[in-house]
Amino acid sequence: MINEYSEKRGIPKPGKKGRKRELIYSIQKHSATHLHYDLRLQKGRVLKSWAIPKEPPVKLGEKRLAVEVEDHPLSYAFWHGIIPKGSYGAGKVEVWDRGTYEPIEQGKDKWVIKINGKKLKGEYVLVRTKLNNSKKNWLFFKR
Ligand code: MN
């Protein structure tokens, strides 16, 4: 009965074989003190987040620094508007890209994901780097 109910409501049943895991993906263009792009990827009930100081990589061969920042609530993924002066991150936030992603590999130091966005499409890698001795620095590129 529970299964029937879930089916009718369109709630995905966990562990069902063959079902693609489609999770929230978005990138917000954030015109704060320094223009950057915030990559958001759903992991469970939060958005894992990285700030990318340059335009995100749309082509093979483009590598970008992605600085891990604090998790955000899922409801923030497609938010756009103005963060008021005096508040943290003050400036304009626009949705630069949106869609879903499928995890291929999600380790502590390396993620491989398939992005289904409007601008970013295909397989992408996020890999932690020791650049500048910060554990928060990752590289983000298409493969
Ligand atoms: Mn930001």
Short mmCIF file of N, CA, C and O and ligand atoms in Angstrom, two decimals:
data_model
loop_
_atom_site.label_atom_id
_atom_site.label_comp_id
_atom_site.label_asym_id
_atom_site.label_seq_id
_atom_site.Cartn_x
_atom_site.Cartn_y
_atom_site.Cartn_z
N MET A 1 0.83 -1.20 0.00
CA MET A 1 0.00 0.00 0.00
C MET A 1 0.87 1.25 0.00
O MET A 1 0.61 2.18 -0.72
N ILE A 2 1.92 1.21 0.81
CA ILE A 2 2.81 2.37 0.89
C ILE A 2 3.44 2.63 -0.48
O ILE A 2 3.48 3.75 -0.94
N ASN A 3 3.86 1.54 -1.12
CA ASN A 3 4.48 1.68 -2.43
C ASN A 3 3.52 2.27 -3.45
O ASN A 3 3.89 3.12 -4.23
N GLU A 4 2.29 1.77 -3.43
CA GLU A 4 1.28 2.29 -4.33
C GLU A 4 1.08 3.78 -4.11
O GLU A 4 1.02 4.55 -5.06
N TYR A 5 1.03 4.14 -2.86
CA TYR A 5 0.82 5.54 -2.49
C TYR A 5 1.97 6.40 -3.01
O TYR A 5 1.75 7.41 -3.66
N SER A 6 3.22 5.94 -2.78
CA SER A 6 4.38 6.69 -3.24
C SER A 6 4.36 6.85 -4.76
O SER A 6 4.67 7.90 -5.28
N GLU A 7 4.01 5.77 -5.43
CA GLU A 7 3.97 5.77 -6.89
C GLU A 7 3.01 6.85 -7.39
O GLU A 7 3.34 7.64 -8.24
N LYS A 8 1.82 6.87 -6.79
CA LYS A 8 0.80 7.84 -7.19
C LYS A 8 1.25 9.27 -6.95
O LYS A 8 0.96 10.15 -7.72
N ARG A 9 1.96 9.46 -5.86
CA ARG A 9 2.41 10.81 -5.52
C ARG A 9 3.69 11.19 -6.24
O ARG A 9 4.18 12.28 -6.09
N GLY A 10 4.23 10.25 -7.00
CA GLY A 10 5.45 10.54 -7.73
C GLY A 10 6.68 10.64 -6.85
O GLY A 10 7.67 11.24 -7.21
N ILE A 11 6.61 10.06 -5.68
CA ILE A 11 7.77 10.08 -4.78
C ILE A 11 8.69 8.92 -5.14
O ILE A 11 8.25 7.77 -5.16
N PRO A 12 9.95 9.21 -5.49
CA PRO A 12 10.83 8.11 -5.89
C PRO A 12 11.06 7.14 -4.74
O PRO A 12 11.23 7.56 -3.60
N LYS A 13 11.00 5.86 -5.04
CA LYS A 13 11.24 4.85 -4.01
C LYS A 13 12.74 4.64 -3.90
O LYS A 13 13.40 4.43 -4.90
N PRO A 14 13.28 4.72 -2.69
CA PRO A 14 14.72 4.57 -2.55
C PRO A 14 15.19 3.19 -2.97
O PRO A 14 14.51 2.20 -2.72
N GLY A 15 16.33 3.17 -3.62
CA GLY A 15 16.96 1.89 -3.95
C GLY A 15 16.36 1.17 -5.15
O GLY A 15 16.76 0.07 -5.46
N LYS A 16 15.42 1.80 -5.83
CA LYS A 16 14.84 1.13 -6.98
C LYS A 16 15.88 1.06 -8.10
O LYS A 16 16.44 2.08 -8.49
N LYS A 17 16.11 -0.12 -8.58
CA LYS A 17 17.15 -0.31 -9.59
C LYS A 17 16.74 0.33 -10.91
O LYS A 17 15.59 0.30 -11.30
N GLY A 18 17.76 0.89 -11.56
CA GLY A 18 17.51 1.44 -12.90
C GLY A 18 17.00 2.86 -12.87
O GLY A 18 16.96 3.53 -13.88
N ARG A 19 16.65 3.34 -11.68
CA ARG A 19 16.17 4.72 -11.61
C ARG A 19 17.37 5.67 -11.53
O ARG A 19 18.27 5.49 -10.74
N LYS A 20 17.37 6.67 -12.39
CA LYS A 20 18.45 7.65 -12.37
C LYS A 20 18.30 8.54 -11.15
O LYS A 20 17.20 8.96 -10.83
N ARG A 21 19.40 8.81 -10.48
CA ARG A 21 19.34 9.72 -9.34
C ARG A 21 19.58 11.13 -9.86
O ARG A 21 20.68 11.48 -10.23
N GLU A 22 18.53 11.91 -9.93
CA GLU A 22 18.66 13.27 -10.42
C GLU A 22 18.55 14.23 -9.26
O GLU A 22 17.56 14.26 -8.56
N LEU A 23 19.61 14.96 -9.06
CA LEU A 23 19.69 15.87 -7.93
C LEU A 23 19.79 17.31 -8.44
O LEU A 23 20.13 17.55 -9.60
N ILE A 24 19.52 18.25 -7.53
CA ILE A 24 19.51 19.66 -7.92
C ILE A 24 20.91 20.15 -8.28
O ILE A 24 21.88 19.89 -7.56
N TYR A 25 20.99 20.88 -9.38
CA TYR A 25 22.22 21.55 -9.79
C TYR A 25 21.87 23.00 -10.12
O TYR A 25 20.87 23.25 -10.80
N SER A 26 22.67 23.93 -9.64
CA SER A 26 22.51 25.31 -10.10
C SER A 26 23.82 26.05 -9.97
O SER A 26 24.73 25.63 -9.24
N ILE A 27 23.93 27.12 -10.73
CA ILE A 27 25.04 28.06 -10.57
C ILE A 27 24.44 29.45 -10.51
O ILE A 27 23.67 29.84 -11.39
N GLN A 28 24.75 30.16 -9.43
CA GLN A 28 24.29 31.54 -9.28
C GLN A 28 25.44 32.49 -9.58
O GLN A 28 26.55 32.30 -9.08
N LYS A 29 25.16 33.48 -10.42
CA LYS A 29 26.13 34.54 -10.68
C LYS A 29 25.96 35.57 -9.58
O LYS A 29 24.86 36.10 -9.39
N HIS A 30 27.01 35.81 -8.84
CA HIS A 30 26.90 36.64 -7.64
C HIS A 30 27.80 37.87 -7.77
O HIS A 30 29.03 37.77 -7.66
N SER A 31 27.18 38.99 -8.02
CA SER A 31 27.93 40.24 -8.18
C SER A 31 28.14 40.89 -6.82
O SER A 31 27.51 41.89 -6.48
N ALA A 32 29.01 40.27 -6.03
CA ALA A 32 29.36 40.81 -4.72
C ALA A 32 30.59 41.69 -4.90
O ALA A 32 30.89 42.10 -6.02
N THR A 33 31.32 41.97 -3.83
CA THR A 33 32.54 42.78 -3.94
C THR A 33 33.41 42.27 -5.10
O THR A 33 33.91 43.05 -5.90
N HIS A 34 33.54 40.94 -5.16
CA HIS A 34 34.20 40.31 -6.30
C HIS A 34 33.17 39.43 -7.00
O HIS A 34 32.56 38.57 -6.35
N LEU A 35 32.99 39.66 -8.30
CA LEU A 35 32.06 38.82 -9.07
C LEU A 35 32.54 37.36 -9.00
O LEU A 35 33.71 37.08 -9.20
N HIS A 36 31.62 36.47 -8.70
CA HIS A 36 31.95 35.05 -8.71
C HIS A 36 30.69 34.25 -9.04
O HIS A 36 29.60 34.80 -9.14
N TYR A 37 30.89 32.96 -9.21
CA TYR A 37 29.79 32.06 -9.55
C TYR A 37 29.69 31.01 -8.46
O TYR A 37 30.69 30.37 -8.13
N ASP A 38 28.49 30.82 -7.91
CA ASP A 38 28.31 29.84 -6.84
C ASP A 38 27.70 28.55 -7.40
O ASP A 38 26.55 28.54 -7.83
N LEU A 39 28.51 27.51 -7.36
CA LEU A 39 28.05 26.19 -7.81
C LEU A 39 27.33 25.53 -6.65
O LEU A 39 27.84 25.47 -5.53
N ARG A 40 26.12 25.04 -6.91
CA ARG A 40 25.32 24.37 -5.87
C ARG A 40 24.97 22.96 -6.34
O ARG A 40 24.41 22.80 -7.44
N LEU A 41 25.28 21.98 -5.53
CA LEU A 41 24.97 20.59 -5.85
C LEU A 41 24.30 19.94 -4.65
O LEU A 41 24.87 19.93 -3.56
N GLN A 42 23.11 19.43 -4.88
CA GLN A 42 22.38 18.78 -3.78
C GLN A 42 23.12 17.54 -3.29
O GLN A 42 23.53 16.69 -4.08
N LYS A 43 23.29 17.46 -1.98
CA LYS A 43 23.79 16.22 -1.37
C LYS A 43 22.88 16.01 -0.17
O LYS A 43 22.93 16.76 0.81
N GLY A 44 22.00 15.03 -0.27
CA GLY A 44 21.03 14.82 0.80
C GLY A 44 20.11 16.02 0.90
O GLY A 44 19.51 16.42 -0.09
N ARG A 45 20.04 16.60 2.10
CA ARG A 45 19.10 17.69 2.32
C ARG A 45 19.74 19.08 2.27
O ARG A 45 19.15 20.05 2.70
N VAL A 46 20.97 19.12 1.76
CA VAL A 46 21.63 20.44 1.64
C VAL A 46 22.23 20.62 0.24
O VAL A 46 22.32 19.68 -0.54
N LEU A 47 22.63 21.86 -0.02
CA LEU A 47 23.37 22.16 -1.24
C LEU A 47 24.84 22.31 -0.87
O LEU A 47 25.20 23.22 -0.13
N LYS A 48 25.68 21.40 -1.35
CA LYS A 48 27.12 21.60 -1.22
C LYS A 48 27.44 22.77 -2.14
O LYS A 48 26.85 22.90 -3.23
N SER A 49 28.35 23.64 -1.72
CA SER A 49 28.56 24.89 -2.46
C SER A 49 30.03 25.21 -2.66
O SER A 49 30.85 24.97 -1.77
N TRP A 50 30.32 25.73 -3.85
CA TRP A 50 31.67 26.18 -4.18
C TRP A 50 31.57 27.54 -4.87
O TRP A 50 30.70 27.73 -5.71
N ALA A 51 32.50 28.43 -4.54
CA ALA A 51 32.56 29.73 -5.22
C ALA A 51 33.64 29.67 -6.29
O ALA A 51 34.79 29.29 -6.01
N ILE A 52 33.25 30.01 -7.51
CA ILE A 52 34.18 29.96 -8.65
C ILE A 52 34.46 31.40 -9.08
O ILE A 52 33.53 32.12 -9.47
N PRO A 53 35.72 31.84 -8.99
CA PRO A 53 36.03 33.26 -9.26
C PRO A 53 35.92 33.68 -10.73
O PRO A 53 35.92 34.88 -11.00
N LYS A 54 35.87 32.71 -11.65
CA LYS A 54 35.75 33.05 -13.08
C LYS A 54 34.54 32.35 -13.66
O LYS A 54 33.97 31.46 -13.04
N GLU A 55 34.20 32.70 -14.92
CA GLU A 55 33.06 32.04 -15.57
C GLU A 55 33.28 30.52 -15.57
O GLU A 55 34.35 30.05 -15.93
N PRO A 56 32.26 29.77 -15.18
CA PRO A 56 32.40 28.30 -15.09
C PRO A 56 32.81 27.66 -16.43
O PRO A 56 32.56 28.21 -17.50
N PRO A 57 33.47 26.50 -16.35
CA PRO A 57 34.02 25.85 -17.55
C PRO A 57 32.95 25.21 -18.43
O PRO A 57 32.33 24.24 -18.02
N VAL A 58 32.73 25.75 -19.61
CA VAL A 58 31.74 25.17 -20.52
C VAL A 58 32.40 24.22 -21.52
O VAL A 58 31.75 23.35 -22.07
N LYS A 59 33.72 24.43 -21.73
CA LYS A 59 34.42 23.63 -22.74
C LYS A 59 35.47 22.73 -22.09
O LYS A 59 35.97 23.03 -21.01
N LEU A 60 35.81 21.67 -22.81
CA LEU A 60 36.92 20.81 -22.39
C LEU A 60 38.19 21.64 -22.33
O LEU A 60 38.39 22.53 -23.15
N GLY A 61 39.03 21.35 -21.35
CA GLY A 61 40.31 22.05 -21.26
C GLY A 61 40.28 23.28 -20.39
O GLY A 61 41.33 23.82 -20.07
N GLU A 62 39.08 23.74 -20.01
CA GLU A 62 38.99 24.89 -19.10
C GLU A 62 38.96 24.36 -17.67
O GLU A 62 38.08 23.57 -17.33
N LYS A 63 39.92 24.80 -16.88
CA LYS A 63 39.97 24.38 -15.47
C LYS A 63 39.72 25.59 -14.60
O LYS A 63 40.26 26.65 -14.84
N ARG A 64 38.88 25.42 -13.60
CA ARG A 64 38.57 26.54 -12.71
C ARG A 64 38.82 26.18 -11.27
O ARG A 64 38.54 25.06 -10.84
N LEU A 65 39.30 27.16 -10.52
CA LEU A 65 39.39 27.03 -9.09
C LEU A 65 37.95 27.10 -8.54
O LEU A 65 37.15 27.92 -9.01
N ALA A 66 37.63 26.23 -7.61
CA ALA A 66 36.31 26.25 -6.96
C ALA A 66 36.55 26.16 -5.46
O ALA A 66 37.07 25.16 -4.98
N VAL A 67 36.23 27.22 -4.77
CA VAL A 67 36.50 27.28 -3.34
C VAL A 67 35.28 26.82 -2.55
O VAL A 67 34.19 27.42 -2.67
N GLU A 68 35.46 25.75 -1.79
CA GLU A 68 34.37 25.20 -1.00
C GLU A 68 33.89 26.25 0.01
O GLU A 68 34.69 26.84 0.73
N VAL A 69 32.59 26.47 0.02
CA VAL A 69 32.00 27.40 0.99
C VAL A 69 30.92 26.65 1.77
O VAL A 69 30.70 25.45 1.55
N GLU A 70 30.25 27.31 2.67
CA GLU A 70 29.30 26.63 3.55
C GLU A 70 28.09 26.08 2.78
O GLU A 70 27.71 26.60 1.74
N ASP A 71 27.53 24.99 3.33
CA ASP A 71 26.32 24.39 2.75
C ASP A 71 25.19 25.41 2.77
O ASP A 71 25.13 26.27 3.65
N HIS A 72 24.30 25.27 1.80
CA HIS A 72 23.12 26.14 1.76
C HIS A 72 21.86 25.27 1.76
O HIS A 72 21.91 24.12 1.35
N PRO A 73 20.73 25.83 2.21
CA PRO A 73 19.48 25.04 2.17
C PRO A 73 19.04 24.79 0.72
O PRO A 73 19.32 25.61 -0.16
N LEU A 74 18.37 23.68 0.49
CA LEU A 74 17.92 23.33 -0.86
C LEU A 74 17.10 24.45 -1.50
O LEU A 74 17.19 24.70 -2.69
N SER A 75 16.34 25.14 -0.68
CA SER A 75 15.44 26.18 -1.19
C SER A 75 16.21 27.36 -1.79
O SER A 75 15.62 28.21 -2.46
N TYR A 76 17.50 27.42 -1.59
CA TYR A 76 18.29 28.55 -2.08
C TYR A 76 18.75 28.37 -3.53
O TYR A 76 19.19 29.32 -4.18
N ALA A 77 18.63 27.15 -4.05
CA ALA A 77 19.23 26.80 -5.35
C ALA A 77 18.88 27.77 -6.49
O ALA A 77 19.73 28.12 -7.28
N PHE A 78 17.63 28.16 -6.56
CA PHE A 78 17.20 28.98 -7.70
C PHE A 78 16.80 30.39 -7.26
O PHE A 78 16.08 31.10 -7.95
N TRP A 79 17.27 30.77 -6.09
CA TRP A 79 16.96 32.11 -5.59
C TRP A 79 17.71 33.15 -6.40
O TRP A 79 18.85 32.97 -6.80
N HIS A 80 17.05 34.27 -6.67
CA HIS A 80 17.72 35.40 -7.30
C HIS A 80 17.17 36.65 -6.67
O HIS A 80 16.03 36.68 -6.21
N GLY A 81 17.99 37.67 -6.64
CA GLY A 81 17.56 38.92 -6.03
C GLY A 81 18.75 39.71 -5.56
O GLY A 81 19.87 39.48 -6.02
N ILE A 82 18.49 40.64 -4.67
CA ILE A 82 19.55 41.52 -4.18
C ILE A 82 19.78 41.24 -2.69
O ILE A 82 18.84 41.30 -1.91
N ILE A 83 21.02 40.95 -2.36
CA ILE A 83 21.38 40.87 -0.94
C ILE A 83 21.73 42.30 -0.52
O ILE A 83 22.59 42.93 -1.13
N PRO A 84 21.00 42.84 0.48
CA PRO A 84 21.17 44.26 0.79
C PRO A 84 22.55 44.65 1.31
O PRO A 84 23.26 43.83 1.89
N LYS A 85 22.89 45.89 1.06
CA LYS A 85 24.15 46.46 1.55
C LYS A 85 24.25 46.25 3.05
O LYS A 85 23.26 46.37 3.77
N GLY A 86 25.44 45.92 3.49
CA GLY A 86 25.64 45.71 4.93
C GLY A 86 25.50 44.25 5.31
O GLY A 86 25.99 43.82 6.34
N SER A 87 24.80 43.45 4.45
CA SER A 87 24.69 42.02 4.72
C SER A 87 25.84 41.27 4.07
O SER A 87 26.42 41.75 3.08
N TYR A 88 26.14 40.09 4.58
CA TYR A 88 27.21 39.26 4.01
C TYR A 88 26.87 38.91 2.56
O TYR A 88 25.77 38.46 2.27
N GLY A 89 27.82 39.15 1.66
CA GLY A 89 27.60 38.82 0.25
C GLY A 89 26.73 39.83 -0.48
O GLY A 89 26.14 39.52 -1.52
N ALA A 90 26.65 41.05 0.05
CA ALA A 90 25.80 42.09 -0.54
C ALA A 90 26.03 42.21 -2.05
O ALA A 90 27.17 42.21 -2.51
N GLY A 91 24.95 42.29 -2.79
CA GLY A 91 25.04 42.42 -4.25
C GLY A 91 23.96 41.59 -4.92
O GLY A 91 23.12 40.98 -4.26
N LYS A 92 24.03 41.59 -6.27
CA LYS A 92 22.99 40.92 -7.05
C LYS A 92 23.29 39.43 -7.22
O LYS A 92 24.42 39.05 -7.48
N VAL A 93 22.26 38.61 -7.10
CA VAL A 93 22.37 37.16 -7.34
C VAL A 93 21.43 36.79 -8.49
O VAL A 93 20.24 37.10 -8.44
N GLU A 94 22.00 36.20 -9.54
CA GLU A 94 21.19 35.74 -10.67
C GLU A 94 21.41 34.25 -10.87
O GLU A 94 22.50 33.75 -10.60
N VAL A 95 20.40 33.55 -11.38
CA VAL A 95 20.59 32.14 -11.71
C VAL A 95 21.27 32.08 -13.08
O VAL A 95 20.68 32.45 -14.08
N TRP A 96 22.51 31.63 -13.12
CA TRP A 96 23.31 31.59 -14.35
C TRP A 96 23.09 30.28 -15.11
O TRP A 96 23.12 30.23 -16.32
N ASP A 97 22.86 29.21 -14.35
CA ASP A 97 22.56 27.91 -14.97
C ASP A 97 21.77 27.08 -13.97
O ASP A 97 21.88 27.29 -12.76
N ARG A 98 20.98 26.16 -14.48
CA ARG A 98 20.16 25.33 -13.60
C ARG A 98 19.84 24.01 -14.27
O ARG A 98 19.90 23.89 -15.49
N GLY A 99 19.52 23.04 -13.46
CA GLY A 99 19.16 21.74 -13.99
C GLY A 99 19.32 20.68 -12.93
O GLY A 99 19.03 20.92 -11.75
N THR A 100 19.80 19.52 -13.36
CA THR A 100 19.99 18.41 -12.43
C THR A 100 21.38 17.82 -12.65
O THR A 100 22.06 18.15 -13.63
N TYR A 101 21.79 16.97 -11.72
CA TYR A 101 23.02 16.22 -11.96
C TYR A 101 22.86 14.81 -11.43
O TYR A 101 21.99 14.55 -10.59
N GLU A 102 23.68 13.94 -11.99
CA GLU A 102 23.71 12.56 -11.53
C GLU A 102 25.11 12.27 -10.99
O GLU A 102 26.09 12.52 -11.68
N PRO A 103 25.19 11.76 -9.76
CA PRO A 103 26.51 11.43 -9.22
C PRO A 103 27.08 10.17 -9.87
O PRO A 103 26.36 9.19 -10.06
N ILE A 104 28.35 10.22 -10.24
CA ILE A 104 29.03 9.04 -10.77
C ILE A 104 30.00 8.53 -9.70
O ILE A 104 30.08 7.35 -9.44
N GLU A 105 30.70 9.48 -9.09
CA GLU A 105 31.63 9.17 -8.01
C GLU A 105 31.57 10.34 -7.03
O GLU A 105 31.61 11.49 -7.44
N GLN A 106 31.40 10.05 -5.73
CA GLN A 106 31.32 11.13 -4.75
C GLN A 106 32.15 10.82 -3.52
O GLN A 106 31.64 10.48 -2.47
N GLY A 107 33.47 10.94 -3.68
CA GLY A 107 34.38 10.70 -2.56
C GLY A 107 34.64 11.97 -1.78
O GLY A 107 34.10 13.02 -2.09
N LYS A 108 35.49 11.86 -0.77
CA LYS A 108 35.80 13.00 0.08
C LYS A 108 36.58 14.06 -0.69
O LYS A 108 36.41 15.25 -0.47
N ASP A 109 37.43 13.60 -1.61
CA ASP A 109 38.33 14.52 -2.32
C ASP A 109 38.07 14.60 -3.82
O ASP A 109 38.73 15.36 -4.52
N LYS A 110 37.14 13.80 -4.31
CA LYS A 110 36.88 13.81 -5.74
C LYS A 110 35.43 13.47 -6.04
O LYS A 110 34.91 12.47 -5.55
N TRP A 111 34.81 14.31 -6.84
CA TRP A 111 33.46 14.04 -7.32
C TRP A 111 33.51 13.97 -8.85
O TRP A 111 34.17 14.79 -9.48
N VAL A 112 32.82 13.00 -9.38
CA VAL A 112 32.58 12.96 -10.82
C VAL A 112 31.07 12.96 -10.98
O VAL A 112 30.37 12.17 -10.34
N ILE A 113 30.58 13.90 -11.77
CA ILE A 113 29.13 14.05 -11.89
C ILE A 113 28.75 14.30 -13.34
O ILE A 113 29.55 14.80 -14.13
N LYS A 114 27.52 13.93 -13.67
CA LYS A 114 27.01 14.27 -15.00
C LYS A 114 26.02 15.41 -14.82
O LYS A 114 25.00 15.26 -14.14
N ILE A 115 26.35 16.55 -15.40
CA ILE A 115 25.51 17.73 -15.27
C ILE A 115 24.55 17.84 -16.45
O ILE A 115 24.95 17.72 -17.61
N ASN A 116 23.29 18.03 -16.12
CA ASN A 116 22.28 18.26 -17.15
C ASN A 116 21.73 19.67 -16.95
O ASN A 116 20.67 19.86 -16.38
N GLY A 117 22.51 20.66 -17.40
CA GLY A 117 22.08 22.05 -17.28
C GLY A 117 21.82 22.63 -18.65
O GLY A 117 21.81 21.90 -19.65
N LYS A 118 21.61 23.95 -18.70
CA LYS A 118 21.43 24.61 -20.00
C LYS A 118 22.80 24.97 -20.58
O LYS A 118 23.02 24.85 -21.77
N LYS A 119 23.70 25.45 -19.71
CA LYS A 119 25.04 25.86 -20.17
C LYS A 119 26.07 24.77 -19.95
O LYS A 119 26.92 24.53 -20.79
N LEU A 120 26.02 24.13 -18.81
CA LEU A 120 26.94 23.04 -18.52
C LEU A 120 26.22 21.72 -18.75
O LEU A 120 25.15 21.47 -18.18
N LYS A 121 26.83 20.90 -19.61
CA LYS A 121 26.26 19.59 -19.93
C LYS A 121 27.39 18.59 -20.02
O LYS A 121 28.43 18.89 -20.60
N GLY A 122 27.18 17.42 -19.48
CA GLY A 122 28.16 16.35 -19.61
C GLY A 122 28.88 16.04 -18.32
O GLY A 122 28.45 16.47 -17.24
N GLU A 123 29.96 15.31 -18.44
CA GLU A 123 30.67 14.84 -17.25
C GLU A 123 31.66 15.87 -16.74
O GLU A 123 32.49 16.37 -17.50
N TYR A 124 31.56 16.13 -15.46
CA TYR A 124 32.44 17.10 -14.80
C TYR A 124 33.14 16.47 -13.61
O TYR A 124 32.62 15.54 -12.99
N VAL A 125 34.31 17.01 -13.33
CA VAL A 125 35.11 16.54 -12.20
C VAL A 125 35.33 17.70 -11.23
O VAL A 125 35.59 18.83 -11.65
N LEU A 126 35.20 17.40 -9.96
CA LEU A 126 35.59 18.31 -8.88
C LEU A 126 36.64 17.56 -8.09
O LEU A 126 36.36 16.47 -7.58
N VAL A 127 37.82 18.11 -8.00
CA VAL A 127 38.87 17.40 -7.27
C VAL A 127 39.59 18.36 -6.33
O VAL A 127 39.93 19.48 -6.69
N ARG A 128 39.74 17.90 -5.09
CA ARG A 128 40.39 18.73 -4.09
C ARG A 128 41.86 18.91 -4.45
O ARG A 128 42.51 17.98 -4.90
N THR A 129 42.36 20.11 -4.26
CA THR A 129 43.75 20.39 -4.59
C THR A 129 44.41 21.04 -3.38
O THR A 129 43.75 21.69 -2.58
N LYS A 130 45.71 20.86 -3.25
CA LYS A 130 46.39 21.45 -2.10
C LYS A 130 46.91 22.85 -2.42
O LYS A 130 47.68 23.43 -1.66
N LEU A 131 46.46 23.38 -3.53
CA LEU A 131 46.85 24.73 -3.96
C LEU A 131 46.75 25.71 -2.78
O LEU A 131 45.73 25.75 -2.09
N ASN A 132 47.77 26.47 -2.57
CA ASN A 132 47.81 27.48 -1.49
C ASN A 132 47.58 26.88 -0.10
O ASN A 132 47.18 27.59 0.82
N ASN A 133 47.81 25.57 0.00
CA ASN A 133 47.68 24.90 1.30
C ASN A 133 46.30 24.98 1.94
O ASN A 133 46.15 24.83 3.13
N SER A 134 45.29 25.25 1.13
CA SER A 134 43.94 25.32 1.68
C SER A 134 43.16 24.07 1.30
O SER A 134 43.14 23.67 0.14
N LYS A 135 42.52 23.46 2.28
CA LYS A 135 41.72 22.26 2.01
C LYS A 135 40.42 22.62 1.30
O LYS A 135 39.68 21.75 0.87
N LYS A 136 40.12 23.90 1.23
CA LYS A 136 38.87 24.34 0.62
C LYS A 136 38.97 24.52 -0.89
O LYS A 136 37.98 24.80 -1.55
N ASN A 137 40.19 24.40 -1.41
CA ASN A 137 40.38 24.61 -2.85
C ASN A 137 40.19 23.33 -3.66
O ASN A 137 40.82 22.32 -3.39
N TRP A 138 39.32 23.42 -4.65
CA TRP A 138 39.08 22.31 -5.56
C TRP A 138 39.32 22.81 -6.97
O TRP A 138 39.30 24.03 -7.21
N LEU A 139 39.52 21.88 -7.89
CA LEU A 139 39.53 22.23 -9.30
C LEU A 139 38.25 21.66 -9.91
O LEU A 139 37.79 20.57 -9.55
N PHE A 140 37.70 22.42 -10.84
CA PHE A 140 36.43 22.05 -11.47
C PHE A 140 36.62 22.11 -12.98
O PHE A 140 37.04 23.13 -13.51
N PHE A 141 36.36 21.01 -13.65
CA PHE A 141 36.54 20.98 -15.11
C PHE A 141 35.68 19.91 -15.75
O PHE A 141 35.21 18.98 -15.09
N LYS A 142 35.52 20.06 -17.06
CA LYS A 142 34.76 19.10 -17.85
C LYS A 142 35.69 17.99 -18.27
O LYS A 142 36.86 18.23 -18.52
N ARG A 143 35.19 16.75 -18.36
CA ARG A 143 36.05 15.67 -18.86
C ARG A 143 35.43 14.95 -20.04
O ARG A 143 34.23 15.07 -20.25
MN MN B 1 28.44 33.90 -3.36
#
